[in-house]
Amino acid sequence: PEDRKDKNLSHVIINERRNRRATKFLVERAPHQFGSAEQFERSLRQPLGPDWNTALVHNKAIQKPVVVKAGKMIDPIEQPKAHAKAGKNLNKHASLPKAPSAVKA
């Protein structure tokens, strides 16, 4: 077959079949902070490990966005106001006390 991607590479065999198991890890479109799919793919190619970055950059890249101490109550996610009118009587449970605000890093 002359149309193979590996025809000029004698030491390489490229599997061109679709991997169905991998489809659950593919994204349909780039996340909102990226302008294009190329920008998103470029960000995925950048290594995050401490071997390629300084300790400060590595720790900042892997840091959790929100830090909450163990045992602290977290408020449940509230329904947006636009949807609250449609499902007004969906939650018939007694309301729980409000938790103290979470600590953000």
Tab-separated table of N, CA and C in Angstrom:
chain	number	residue	atom	x	y	z
A	1	PRO	N	0.829	-1.203	0.000
A	1	PRO	CA	0.000	0.000	0.000
A	1	PRO	C	0.871	1.264	0.000
A	2	GLU	N	0.704	2.077	-1.004
A	2	GLU	CA	1.504	3.277	-1.173
A	2	GLU	C	1.004	4.468	-0.366
A	3	ASP	N	-0.229	4.442	0.141
A	3	ASP	CA	-0.779	5.594	0.847
A	3	ASP	C	-0.561	5.542	2.364
A	4	ARG	N	0.267	4.647	2.838
A	4	ARG	CA	0.541	4.553	4.279
A	4	ARG	C	1.440	5.689	4.739
A	5	LYS	N	1.258	6.124	5.988
A	5	LYS	CA	2.079	7.200	6.554
A	5	LYS	C	3.509	6.744	6.826
A	6	ASP	N	3.702	5.449	7.002
A	6	ASP	CA	5.030	4.941	7.345
A	6	ASP	C	5.748	4.304	6.159
A	7	LYS	N	5.365	4.617	4.924
A	7	LYS	CA	5.959	3.957	3.762
A	7	LYS	C	7.441	4.298	3.580
A	8	ASN	N	7.876	5.495	4.015
A	8	ASN	CA	9.283	5.881	3.879
A	8	ASN	C	10.107	5.598	5.134
A	9	LEU	N	9.481	5.046	6.148
A	9	LEU	CA	10.166	4.766	7.411
A	9	LEU	C	10.280	3.243	7.567
A	10	SER	N	11.459	2.719	7.329
A	10	SER	CA	11.632	1.276	7.367
A	10	SER	C	11.576	0.704	8.781
A	11	HIS	N	11.894	1.516	9.778
A	11	HIS	CA	11.963	1.034	11.162
A	11	HIS	C	10.714	1.378	11.982
A	12	VAL	N	9.660	1.866	11.318
A	12	VAL	CA	8.453	2.306	12.035
A	12	VAL	C	7.224	1.665	11.406
A	13	ILE	N	6.279	1.253	12.254
A	13	ILE	CA	4.977	0.785	11.783
A	13	ILE	C	3.923	1.634	12.504
A	14	ILE	N	3.141	2.371	11.740
A	14	ILE	CA	2.103	3.237	12.308
A	14	ILE	C	0.758	2.534	12.163
A	15	ASN	N	0.078	2.343	13.271
A	15	ASN	CA	-1.247	1.740	13.267
A	15	ASN	C	-2.254	2.835	12.920
A	16	GLU	N	-2.926	2.717	11.792
A	16	GLU	CA	-3.851	3.742	11.332
A	16	GLU	C	-5.304	3.422	11.662
A	17	ARG	N	-5.537	2.316	12.359
A	17	ARG	CA	-6.914	1.987	12.744
A	17	ARG	C	-7.361	2.869	13.893
A	18	ARG	N	-8.660	3.121	13.983
A	18	ARG	CA	-9.238	3.957	15.039
A	18	ARG	C	-9.331	3.148	16.322
A	19	ASN	N	-8.909	3.744	17.436
A	19	ASN	CA	-8.968	3.092	18.732
A	19	ASN	C	-10.256	3.521	19.431
A	20	ARG	N	-11.220	2.627	19.513
A	20	ARG	CA	-12.526	2.975	20.102
A	20	ARG	C	-12.429	3.249	21.599
A	21	ARG	N	-11.495	2.607	22.272
A	21	ARG	CA	-11.342	2.829	23.713
A	21	ARG	C	-10.835	4.238	24.009
A	22	ALA	N	-10.091	4.809	23.081
A	22	ALA	CA	-9.523	6.141	23.294
A	22	ALA	C	-10.519	7.259	23.007
A	23	THR	N	-11.641	6.969	22.372
A	23	THR	CA	-12.591	8.026	22.007
A	23	THR	C	-13.201	8.711	23.225
A	24	LYS	N	-13.283	8.038	24.355
A	24	LYS	CA	-13.849	8.683	25.547
A	24	LYS	C	-12.919	9.756	26.116
A	25	PHE	N	-11.655	9.759	25.699
A	25	PHE	CA	-10.714	10.761	26.173
A	25	PHE	C	-10.554	11.939	25.207
A	26	LEU	N	-11.182	11.870	24.053
A	26	LEU	CA	-11.093	12.944	23.070
A	26	LEU	C	-12.097	14.044	23.405
A	27	VAL	N	-11.741	15.289	23.126
A	27	VAL	CA	-12.649	16.407	23.359
A	27	VAL	C	-13.261	16.832	22.034
A	28	GLU	N	-14.517	17.283	22.073
A	28	GLU	CA	-15.209	17.697	20.854
A	28	GLU	C	-14.746	19.066	20.387
A	29	ARG	N	-14.480	19.958	21.343
A	29	ARG	CA	-14.020	21.305	20.996
A	29	ARG	C	-13.054	21.774	22.067
A	30	ALA	N	-12.293	22.799	21.753
A	30	ALA	CA	-11.299	23.306	22.694
A	30	ALA	C	-11.987	23.995	23.873
A	31	PRO	N	-11.426	23.900	25.089
A	31	PRO	CA	-11.990	24.605	26.236
A	31	PRO	C	-12.033	26.114	26.011
A	32	HIS	N	-12.862	26.816	26.769
A	32	HIS	CA	-13.156	28.234	26.510
A	32	HIS	C	-11.949	29.154	26.619
A	33	GLN	N	-10.916	28.804	27.379
A	33	GLN	CA	-9.777	29.712	27.519
A	33	GLN	C	-8.826	29.657	26.326
A	34	PHE	N	-9.041	28.728	25.404
A	34	PHE	CA	-8.192	28.604	24.225
A	34	PHE	C	-8.932	29.126	23.007
A	35	GLY	N	-8.211	29.852	22.156
A	35	GLY	CA	-8.818	30.424	20.963
A	35	GLY	C	-9.030	29.413	19.849
A	36	SER	N	-8.186	28.386	19.800
A	36	SER	CA	-8.301	27.395	18.728
A	36	SER	C	-7.863	26.032	19.246
A	37	ALA	N	-8.125	25.019	18.441
A	37	ALA	CA	-7.723	23.658	18.807
A	37	ALA	C	-6.202	23.532	18.832
A	38	GLU	N	-5.509	24.287	17.970
A	38	GLU	CA	-4.044	24.231	17.929
A	38	GLU	C	-3.438	24.743	19.242
A	39	GLN	N	-4.016	25.814	19.801
A	39	GLN	CA	-3.525	26.345	21.086
A	39	GLN	C	-3.718	25.307	22.195
A	40	PHE	N	-4.862	24.640	22.198
A	40	PHE	CA	-5.148	23.625	23.210
A	40	PHE	C	-4.162	22.462	23.097
A	41	GLU	N	-3.921	21.979	21.873
A	41	GLU	CA	-2.985	20.882	21.675
A	41	GLU	C	-1.562	21.285	22.049
A	42	ARG	N	-1.188	22.544	21.778
A	42	ARG	CA	0.142	23.030	22.138
A	42	ARG	C	0.307	23.026	23.655
A	43	SER	N	-0.753	23.386	24.388
A	43	SER	CA	-0.669	23.394	25.853
A	43	SER	C	-0.536	21.974	26.408
A	44	LEU	N	-1.129	20.994	25.720
A	44	LEU	CA	-1.012	19.607	26.170
A	44	LEU	C	0.382	19.044	25.917
A	45	ARG	N	1.061	19.553	24.908
A	45	ARG	CA	2.409	19.071	24.591
A	45	ARG	C	3.457	19.597	25.561
A	46	GLN	N	3.159	20.692	26.254
A	46	GLN	CA	4.117	21.284	27.186
A	46	GLN	C	4.242	20.401	28.427
A	47	PRO	N	5.434	19.882	28.733
A	47	PRO	CA	5.583	19.030	29.915
A	47	PRO	C	5.441	19.840	31.207
A	48	LEU	N	4.872	19.208	32.239
A	48	LEU	CA	4.643	19.878	33.523
A	48	LEU	C	5.608	19.434	34.615
A	49	GLY	N	6.404	18.438	34.345
A	49	GLY	CA	7.254	17.847	35.375
A	49	GLY	C	8.355	18.762	35.874
A	50	PRO	N	8.895	18.457	37.052
A	50	PRO	CA	9.966	19.271	37.630
A	50	PRO	C	11.285	19.166	36.859
A	51	ASP	N	11.410	18.175	35.984
A	51	ASP	CA	12.630	18.056	35.183
A	51	ASP	C	12.708	19.124	34.091
A	52	TRP	N	11.555	19.636	33.648
A	52	TRP	CA	11.520	20.598	32.549
A	52	TRP	C	11.220	22.019	33.016
A	53	ASN	N	10.722	22.192	34.211
A	53	ASN	CA	10.337	23.506	34.726
A	53	ASN	C	11.021	23.770	36.059
A	54	THR	N	11.077	25.042	36.441
A	54	THR	CA	11.607	25.370	37.761
A	54	THR	C	10.637	24.887	38.825
A	55	ALA	N	11.092	24.784	40.051
A	55	ALA	CA	10.241	24.295	41.141
A	55	ALA	C	9.034	25.197	41.337
A	56	LEU	N	9.214	26.506	41.231
A	56	LEU	CA	8.100	27.449	41.409
A	56	LEU	C	7.037	27.277	40.330
A	57	VAL	N	7.454	27.169	39.076
A	57	VAL	CA	6.511	27.003	37.965
A	57	VAL	C	5.817	25.648	38.060
A	58	HIS	N	6.566	24.606	38.417
A	58	HIS	CA	5.985	23.273	38.547
A	58	HIS	C	4.911	23.251	39.640
A	59	ASN	N	5.209	23.801	40.809
A	59	ASN	CA	4.241	23.817	41.911
A	59	ASN	C	3.006	24.639	41.566
A	60	LYS	N	3.181	25.735	40.844
A	60	LYS	CA	2.043	26.563	40.454
A	60	LYS	C	1.164	25.833	39.434
A	61	ALA	N	1.776	25.067	38.536
A	61	ALA	CA	1.029	24.356	37.501
A	61	ALA	C	0.209	23.204	38.067
A	62	ILE	N	0.681	22.560	39.118
A	62	ILE	CA	-0.029	21.406	39.669
A	62	ILE	C	-0.832	21.745	40.919
A	63	GLN	N	-0.863	23.011	41.313
A	63	GLN	CA	-1.557	23.421	42.529
A	63	GLN	C	-3.072	23.318	42.351
A	64	LYS	N	-3.760	22.888	43.394
A	64	LYS	CA	-5.210	22.818	43.368
A	64	LYS	C	-5.778	24.236	43.340
A	65	PRO	N	-6.867	24.478	42.585
A	65	PRO	CA	-7.415	25.831	42.504
A	65	PRO	C	-8.052	26.300	43.813
A	66	VAL	N	-8.636	25.382	44.595
A	66	VAL	CA	-9.283	25.750	45.847
A	66	VAL	C	-8.804	24.789	46.931
A	67	VAL	N	-8.410	25.340	48.067
A	67	VAL	CA	-7.946	24.518	49.180
A	67	VAL	C	-8.956	24.641	50.318
A	68	VAL	N	-9.449	23.517	50.802
A	68	VAL	CA	-10.399	23.493	51.909
A	68	VAL	C	-9.831	22.572	52.979
A	69	LYS	N	-9.823	23.054	54.206
A	69	LYS	CA	-9.298	22.241	55.301
A	69	LYS	C	-10.230	21.065	55.578
A	70	ALA	N	-9.661	19.959	56.050
A	70	ALA	CA	-10.423	18.749	56.340
A	70	ALA	C	-11.462	19.027	57.417
A	71	GLY	N	-12.667	18.526	57.218
A	71	GLY	CA	-13.740	18.676	58.182
A	71	GLY	C	-14.571	19.933	58.012
A	72	LYS	N	-14.205	20.808	57.102
A	72	LYS	CA	-14.939	22.048	56.885
A	72	LYS	C	-16.136	21.785	55.970
A	73	MET	N	-17.289	22.376	56.313
A	73	MET	CA	-18.485	22.206	55.484
A	73	MET	C	-18.372	23.039	54.218
A	74	ILE	N	-18.845	22.473	53.117
A	74	ILE	CA	-18.851	23.172	51.835
A	74	ILE	C	-20.299	23.304	51.393
A	75	ASP	N	-20.706	24.522	51.014
A	75	ASP	CA	-22.068	24.739	50.535
A	75	ASP	C	-22.288	24.001	49.222
A	76	PRO	N	-23.504	23.470	49.018
A	76	PRO	CA	-23.790	22.825	47.741
A	76	PRO	C	-23.858	23.861	46.620
A	77	ILE	N	-23.703	23.396	45.393
A	77	ILE	CA	-23.796	24.291	44.242
A	77	ILE	C	-25.238	24.760	44.114
A	78	GLU	N	-25.401	26.062	43.910
A	78	GLU	CA	-26.749	26.608	43.772
A	78	GLU	C	-27.172	26.595	42.318
A	79	GLN	N	-28.479	26.431	42.114
A	79	GLN	CA	-29.040	26.411	40.778
A	79	GLN	C	-29.102	27.826	40.213
A	80	PRO	N	-28.744	28.037	38.940
A	80	PRO	CA	-28.830	29.380	38.365
A	80	PRO	C	-30.250	29.910	38.417
A	81	LYS	N	-30.401	31.216	38.518
A	81	LYS	CA	-31.718	31.826	38.660
A	81	LYS	C	-32.621	31.546	37.466
A	82	ALA	N	-32.054	31.444	36.273
A	82	ALA	CA	-32.864	31.180	35.086
A	82	ALA	C	-33.551	29.820	35.175
A	83	HIS	N	-32.865	28.842	35.776
A	83	HIS	CA	-33.441	27.505	35.912
A	83	HIS	C	-34.246	27.353	37.200
A	84	ALA	N	-34.074	28.241	38.139
A	84	ALA	CA	-34.750	28.120	39.421
A	84	ALA	C	-36.259	28.276	39.266
A	85	LYS	N	-36.704	29.139	38.364
A	85	LYS	CA	-38.141	29.341	38.159
A	85	LYS	C	-38.798	28.094	37.594
A	86	ALA	N	-38.111	27.399	36.688
A	86	ALA	CA	-38.684	26.218	36.052
A	86	ALA	C	-38.859	25.072	37.048
A	87	GLY	N	-37.887	24.866	37.919
A	87	GLY	CA	-37.953	23.762	38.872
A	87	GLY	C	-38.098	24.257	40.294
A	88	LYS	N	-39.037	25.158	40.545
A	88	LYS	CA	-39.168	25.833	41.835
A	88	LYS	C	-39.441	24.864	42.991
A	89	ASN	N	-40.268	23.854	42.780
A	89	ASN	CA	-40.668	22.961	43.866
A	89	ASN	C	-39.943	21.611	43.820
A	90	LEU	N	-38.797	21.537	43.138
A	90	LEU	CA	-38.082	20.277	43.046
A	90	LEU	C	-37.419	19.874	44.360
A	91	ASN	N	-36.897	20.836	45.106
A	91	ASN	CA	-36.206	20.542	46.342
A	91	ASN	C	-37.167	20.752	47.510
A	92	LYS	N	-37.718	19.655	48.052
A	92	LYS	CA	-38.680	19.760	49.148
A	92	LYS	C	-38.058	19.430	50.499
A	93	HIS	N	-36.736	19.242	50.520
A	93	HIS	CA	-36.047	18.935	51.760
A	93	HIS	C	-35.866	20.206	52.583
A	94	ALA	N	-35.750	20.029	53.891
A	94	ALA	CA	-35.498	21.176	54.764
A	94	ALA	C	-34.126	21.751	54.450
A	95	SER	N	-33.995	23.034	54.532
A	95	SER	CA	-32.720	23.656	54.200
A	95	SER	C	-31.716	23.419	55.327
A	96	LEU	N	-30.475	23.197	54.950
A	96	LEU	CA	-29.397	22.978	55.898
A	96	LEU	C	-28.758	24.310	56.240
A	97	PRO	N	-28.093	24.402	57.383
A	97	PRO	CA	-27.429	25.662	57.726
A	97	PRO	C	-26.292	25.939	56.754
A	98	LYS	N	-26.059	27.214	56.503
A	98	LYS	CA	-24.986	27.628	55.599
A	98	LYS	C	-23.640	27.314	56.228
A	99	ALA	N	-22.726	26.805	55.418
A	99	ALA	CA	-21.371	26.521	55.881
A	99	ALA	C	-20.523	27.779	55.786
A	100	PRO	N	-19.483	27.874	56.605
A	100	PRO	CA	-18.581	29.021	56.469
A	100	PRO	C	-17.916	28.986	55.093
A	101	SER	N	-17.511	30.127	54.580
A	101	SER	CA	-16.942	30.202	53.234
A	101	SER	C	-15.629	29.435	53.159
A	102	ALA	N	-15.367	28.859	51.975
A	102	ALA	CA	-14.159	28.061	51.746
A	102	ALA	C	-12.963	29.002	51.587
A	103	VAL	N	-11.802	28.486	51.962
A	103	VAL	CA	-10.576	29.249	51.849
A	103	VAL	C	-10.022	29.058	50.453
A	104	LYS	N	-9.798	30.140	49.714
A	104	LYS	CA	-9.235	30.052	48.367
A	104	LYS	C	-7.747	30.321	48.410
A	105	ALA	N	-7.040	29.593	47.582
A	105	ALA	CA	-5.586	29.769	47.539
A	105	ALA	C	-5.203	30.856	46.589
